[in-house]
Coordinates of C-alpha atoms in Angstrom, one line a residue:
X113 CA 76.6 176.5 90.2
X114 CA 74.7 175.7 93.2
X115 CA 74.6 172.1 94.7
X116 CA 72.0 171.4 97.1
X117 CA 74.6 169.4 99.4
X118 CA 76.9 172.2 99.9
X119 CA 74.2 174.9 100.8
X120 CA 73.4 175.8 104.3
X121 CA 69.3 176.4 104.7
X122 CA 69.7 180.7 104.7
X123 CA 72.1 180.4 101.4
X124 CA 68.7 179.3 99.8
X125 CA 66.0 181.4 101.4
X126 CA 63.4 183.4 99.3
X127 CA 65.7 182.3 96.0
X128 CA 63.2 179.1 94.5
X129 CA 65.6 178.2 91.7
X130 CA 64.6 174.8 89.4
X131 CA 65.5 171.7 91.6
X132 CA 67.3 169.1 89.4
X133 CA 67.7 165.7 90.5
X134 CA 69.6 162.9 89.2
X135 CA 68.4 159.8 89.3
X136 CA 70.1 156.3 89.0
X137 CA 70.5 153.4 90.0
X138 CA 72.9 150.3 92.1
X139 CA 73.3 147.7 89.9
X140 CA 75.5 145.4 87.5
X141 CA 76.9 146.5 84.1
X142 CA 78.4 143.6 83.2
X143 CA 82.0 142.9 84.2
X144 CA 83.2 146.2 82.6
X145 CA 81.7 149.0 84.3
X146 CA 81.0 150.2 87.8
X147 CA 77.6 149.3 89.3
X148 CA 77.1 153.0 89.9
X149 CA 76.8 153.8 86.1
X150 CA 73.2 155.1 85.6
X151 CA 74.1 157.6 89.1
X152 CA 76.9 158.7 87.3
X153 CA 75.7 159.2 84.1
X154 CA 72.4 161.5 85.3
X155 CA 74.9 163.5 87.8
X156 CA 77.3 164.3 84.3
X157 CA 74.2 165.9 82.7
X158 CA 72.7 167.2 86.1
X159 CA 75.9 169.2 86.5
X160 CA 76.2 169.9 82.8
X161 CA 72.7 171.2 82.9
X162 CA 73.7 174.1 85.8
X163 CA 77.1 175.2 83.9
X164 CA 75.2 175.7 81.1
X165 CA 71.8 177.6 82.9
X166 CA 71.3 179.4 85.5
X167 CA 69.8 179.9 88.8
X168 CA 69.3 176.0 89.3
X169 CA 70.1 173.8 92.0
X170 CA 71.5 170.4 91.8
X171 CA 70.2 167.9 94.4
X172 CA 72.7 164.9 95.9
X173 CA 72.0 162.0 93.0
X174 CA 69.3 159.3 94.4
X175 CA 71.6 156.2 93.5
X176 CA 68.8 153.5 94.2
X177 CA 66.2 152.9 91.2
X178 CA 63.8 150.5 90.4
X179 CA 66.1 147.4 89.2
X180 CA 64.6 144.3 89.5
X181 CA 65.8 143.1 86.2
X182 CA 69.2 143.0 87.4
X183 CA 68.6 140.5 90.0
X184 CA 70.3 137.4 90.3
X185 CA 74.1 139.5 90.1
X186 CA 75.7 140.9 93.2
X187 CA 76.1 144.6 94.0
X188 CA 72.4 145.0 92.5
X189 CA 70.8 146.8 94.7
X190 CA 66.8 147.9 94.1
X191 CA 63.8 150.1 95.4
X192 CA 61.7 148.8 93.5
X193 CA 58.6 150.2 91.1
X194 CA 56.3 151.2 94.1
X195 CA 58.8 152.4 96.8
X196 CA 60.7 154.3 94.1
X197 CA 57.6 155.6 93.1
X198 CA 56.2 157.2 96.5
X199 CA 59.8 158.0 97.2
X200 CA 59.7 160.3 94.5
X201 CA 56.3 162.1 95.4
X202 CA 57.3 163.0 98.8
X203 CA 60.9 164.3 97.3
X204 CA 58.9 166.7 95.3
X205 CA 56.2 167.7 97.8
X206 CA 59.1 168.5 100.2
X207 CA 61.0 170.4 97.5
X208 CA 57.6 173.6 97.8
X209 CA 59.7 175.2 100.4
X210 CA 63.0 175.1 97.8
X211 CA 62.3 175.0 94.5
X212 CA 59.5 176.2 91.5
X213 CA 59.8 173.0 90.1
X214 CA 61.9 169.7 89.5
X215 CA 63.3 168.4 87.0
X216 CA 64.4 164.8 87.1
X217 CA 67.5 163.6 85.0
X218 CA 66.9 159.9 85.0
X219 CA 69.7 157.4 84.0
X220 CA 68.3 154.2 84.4
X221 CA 65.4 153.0 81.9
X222 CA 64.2 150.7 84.5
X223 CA 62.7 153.5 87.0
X224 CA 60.1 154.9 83.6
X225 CA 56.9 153.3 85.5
X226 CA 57.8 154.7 88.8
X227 CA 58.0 158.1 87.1
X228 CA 55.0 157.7 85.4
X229 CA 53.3 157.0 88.6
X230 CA 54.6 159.3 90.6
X231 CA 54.0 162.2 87.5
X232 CA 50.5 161.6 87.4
X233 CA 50.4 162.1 91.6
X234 CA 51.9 165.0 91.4
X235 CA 50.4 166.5 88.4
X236 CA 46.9 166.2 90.3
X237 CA 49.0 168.3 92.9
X238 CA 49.6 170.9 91.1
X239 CA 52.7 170.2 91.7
X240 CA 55.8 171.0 88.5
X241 CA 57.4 167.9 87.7
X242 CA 59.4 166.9 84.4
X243 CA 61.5 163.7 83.6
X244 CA 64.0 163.5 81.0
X245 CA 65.7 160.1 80.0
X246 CA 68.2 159.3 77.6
X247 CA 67.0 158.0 74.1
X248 CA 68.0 155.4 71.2
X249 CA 67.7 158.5 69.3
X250 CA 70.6 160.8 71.4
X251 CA 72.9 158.2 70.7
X252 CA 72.6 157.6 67.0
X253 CA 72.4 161.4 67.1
X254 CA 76.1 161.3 68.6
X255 CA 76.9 158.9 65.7
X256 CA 77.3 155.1 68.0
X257 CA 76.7 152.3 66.0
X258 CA 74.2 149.8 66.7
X259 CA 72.1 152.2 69.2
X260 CA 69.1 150.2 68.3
X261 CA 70.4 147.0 70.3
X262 CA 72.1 149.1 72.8
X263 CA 70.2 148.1 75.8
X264 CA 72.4 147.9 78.8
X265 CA 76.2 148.1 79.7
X266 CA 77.1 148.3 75.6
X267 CA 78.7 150.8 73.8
X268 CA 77.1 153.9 74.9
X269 CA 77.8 153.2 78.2
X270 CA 81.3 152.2 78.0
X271 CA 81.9 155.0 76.0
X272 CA 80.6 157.5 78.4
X273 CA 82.0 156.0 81.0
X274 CA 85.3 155.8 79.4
X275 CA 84.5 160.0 79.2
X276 CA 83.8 160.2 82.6
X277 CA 85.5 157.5 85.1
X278 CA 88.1 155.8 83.1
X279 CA 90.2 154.2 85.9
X280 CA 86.9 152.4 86.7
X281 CA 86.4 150.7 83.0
X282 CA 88.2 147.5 82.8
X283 CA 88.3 147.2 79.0
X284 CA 89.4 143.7 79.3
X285 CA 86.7 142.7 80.4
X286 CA 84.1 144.0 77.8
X287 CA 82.7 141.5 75.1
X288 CA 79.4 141.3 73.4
X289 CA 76.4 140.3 74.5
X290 CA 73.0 139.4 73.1
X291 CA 70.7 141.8 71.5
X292 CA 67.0 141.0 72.4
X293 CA 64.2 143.0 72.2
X294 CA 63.0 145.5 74.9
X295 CA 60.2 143.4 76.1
X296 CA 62.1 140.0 76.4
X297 CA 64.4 141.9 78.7
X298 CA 60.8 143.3 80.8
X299 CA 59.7 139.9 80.5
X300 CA 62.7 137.3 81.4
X301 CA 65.2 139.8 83.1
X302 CA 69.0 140.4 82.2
X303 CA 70.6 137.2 83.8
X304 CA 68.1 134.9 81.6
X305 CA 69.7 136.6 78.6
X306 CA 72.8 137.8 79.4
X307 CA 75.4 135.7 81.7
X308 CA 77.6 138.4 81.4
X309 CA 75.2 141.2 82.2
X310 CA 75.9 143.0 79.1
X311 CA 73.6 143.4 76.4
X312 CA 75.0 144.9 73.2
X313 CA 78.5 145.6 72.3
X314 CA 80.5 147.6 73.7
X315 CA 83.4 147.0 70.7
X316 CA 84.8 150.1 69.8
X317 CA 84.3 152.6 72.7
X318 CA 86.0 155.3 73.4
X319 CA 86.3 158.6 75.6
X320 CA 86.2 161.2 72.6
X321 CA 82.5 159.3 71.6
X322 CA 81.6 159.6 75.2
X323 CA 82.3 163.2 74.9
X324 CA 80.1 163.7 71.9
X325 CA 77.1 161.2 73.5
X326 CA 76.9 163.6 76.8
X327 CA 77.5 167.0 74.9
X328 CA 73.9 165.1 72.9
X329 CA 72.2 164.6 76.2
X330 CA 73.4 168.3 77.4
X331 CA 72.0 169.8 74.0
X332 CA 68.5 167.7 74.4
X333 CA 68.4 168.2 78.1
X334 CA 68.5 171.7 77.5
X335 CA 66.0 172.4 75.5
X336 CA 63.5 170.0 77.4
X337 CA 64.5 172.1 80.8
X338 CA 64.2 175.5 79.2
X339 CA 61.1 175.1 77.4
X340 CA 59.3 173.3 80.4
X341 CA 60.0 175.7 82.8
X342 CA 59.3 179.0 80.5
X343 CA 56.3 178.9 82.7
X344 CA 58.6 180.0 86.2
X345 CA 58.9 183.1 85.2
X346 CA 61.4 184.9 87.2
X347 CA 62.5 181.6 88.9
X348 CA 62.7 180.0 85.0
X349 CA 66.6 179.3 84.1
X350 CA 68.4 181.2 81.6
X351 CA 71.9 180.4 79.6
X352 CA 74.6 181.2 81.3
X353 CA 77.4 183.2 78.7
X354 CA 80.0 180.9 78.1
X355 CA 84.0 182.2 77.8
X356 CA 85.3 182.4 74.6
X357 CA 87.3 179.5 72.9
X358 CA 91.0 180.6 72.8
X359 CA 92.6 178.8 69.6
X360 CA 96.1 177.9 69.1
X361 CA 98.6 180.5 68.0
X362 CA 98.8 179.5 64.8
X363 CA 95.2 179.3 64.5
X364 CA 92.1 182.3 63.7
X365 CA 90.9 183.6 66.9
X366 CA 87.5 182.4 67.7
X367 CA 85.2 185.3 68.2
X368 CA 83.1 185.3 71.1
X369 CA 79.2 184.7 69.7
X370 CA 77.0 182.6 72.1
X371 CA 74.6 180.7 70.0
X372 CA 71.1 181.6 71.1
X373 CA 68.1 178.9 71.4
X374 CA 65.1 179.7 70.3
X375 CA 62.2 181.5 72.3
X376 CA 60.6 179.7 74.8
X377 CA 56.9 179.4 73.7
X378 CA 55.1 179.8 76.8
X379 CA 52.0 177.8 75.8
X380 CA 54.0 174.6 75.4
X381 CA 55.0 174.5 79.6
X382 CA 52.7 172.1 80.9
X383 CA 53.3 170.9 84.9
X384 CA 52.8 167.2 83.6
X385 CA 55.6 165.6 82.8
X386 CA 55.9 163.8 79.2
X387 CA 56.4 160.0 79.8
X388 CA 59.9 158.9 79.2
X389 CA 60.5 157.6 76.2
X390 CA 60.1 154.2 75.3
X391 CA 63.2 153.6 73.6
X392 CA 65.4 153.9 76.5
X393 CA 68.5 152.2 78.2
X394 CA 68.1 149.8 80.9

């Protein structure tokens, strides 16, 4: 694995891997969890993505999004639409001299019309760009109950959280929130709704679903990286062979037998990256 932090310029020279960058965001999570959820969260599967394939580089995490729904709690912190917006095309257009492409991995539902804006930009570049954001669908995939109200700081969250930072989940502070509809939050932001910040319920959490709900996002991630950037060619990321699963003892003894995906179809690489979807967690 190669992170973009720890390289020196020559490490990098001539090599033009896939540049992933995760993208977050500073901002409350209810009483529970750590402002610096989203970051986290996109940094899990960011790193995920380069155990798993291979050559890619992992940018430093851009921990500032587009969170204007969050104001009116402390520790929010925000870009903004626009800012985040041209932030991200002059990330990419400096990336020519490092990578064949980026590929964002977006925590934070609130930065979607920043990457839409700053996709078409760079689409009209020439330039390869593709976005992938957590869905409703990923988590009832993963089996956690009430996805469909799962907006912000609920049970998803808190479980993956609990997965990845659980000295920084204070359980005794979770409760349940309201439920509303995507565009209520658009339209009245989180503090109108939610005193507490949270909306869903994060009842019922736990690291082992965590576990499962990132392996989801790893899986779909996947796929959406390897099919997108079939296109590279040389530079375009393959699976890395995984070490075989030693079993207990007692136990059979698991045979080595990597799973292959499927074929990338060249013709379905595009350099436009699909809008995120709209079911999506704030």
């Amino acid at each position: 694995m190669v992170t973009l932090g720890r390289a020196a310029w020559p490490d990098l020279a001539g090599a033009r891997p896939v540049l992933v960058l995760p993208l977050g965001s500073t901002e409350q999570h209810g009483p529970h969890l750590p402002l610096d959820t989203d970051t986290r969260i996109a940094d899990a599967v960011a790193l995920g993505l380069a155990e798993r394939l291979a050559p890619l580089l992992v940018a430093p995490a851009l921990a500032f999004g587009a969170s204007g729904e969050h104001a009116g709690f402390p520790g929010t912190l925000s870009l903004g639409t626009e800012v985040l917006g041209r932030a991200l095309v002059e990330l990419v257009r400096s990336a020519d001299d490092t990578a064949a492409g980026v590929f964002v991995v977006n925590g934070h539902g609130g930065n979607a019309d920043a990457l839409r804006a700053a996709g078409r930009v760079l689409a009209a570049e020439g330039r390869p760009l593709r976005v992938w954001t957590p869905t409703v669908a990923l988590s009832r995939t993963a089996g956690v109950p009430g996805a469909a109200g799962d907006l912000h700081a609920g049970r998803a969250e808190t479980s993956l959280l609990l997965h990845l930072a659980p000295d920084l989940v204070r359980l005794d502070q979770a409760r349940a929130g309201p439920m509303p509809a995507l565009a209520d939050l658009v339209a009245r932001g989180v503090a109108a709704l939610s005193p507490s910040g949270i909306l869903g319920d994060p009842t019922g959490a736990s690291a082992a679903e965590g576990a499962r709900l990132l392996d989801a996002y790893l899986r779909d991630a996947t796929e959406h990286l390897r099919r997108w950037a079939g296109h590279l060619g040389p530079c375009a990321p393959r699976p890395i062979a995984q070490p075989a699963v030693v079993q207990p003892a007692e136990g059979p003894q698991a045979e080595d037998s990597p799973v292959e995906d499927p074929p990338v179809d060249p013709r379905a690489a595009a350099t436009r990256p699909t809008p995120p979807s709209t079911e999506r967690f704030a």
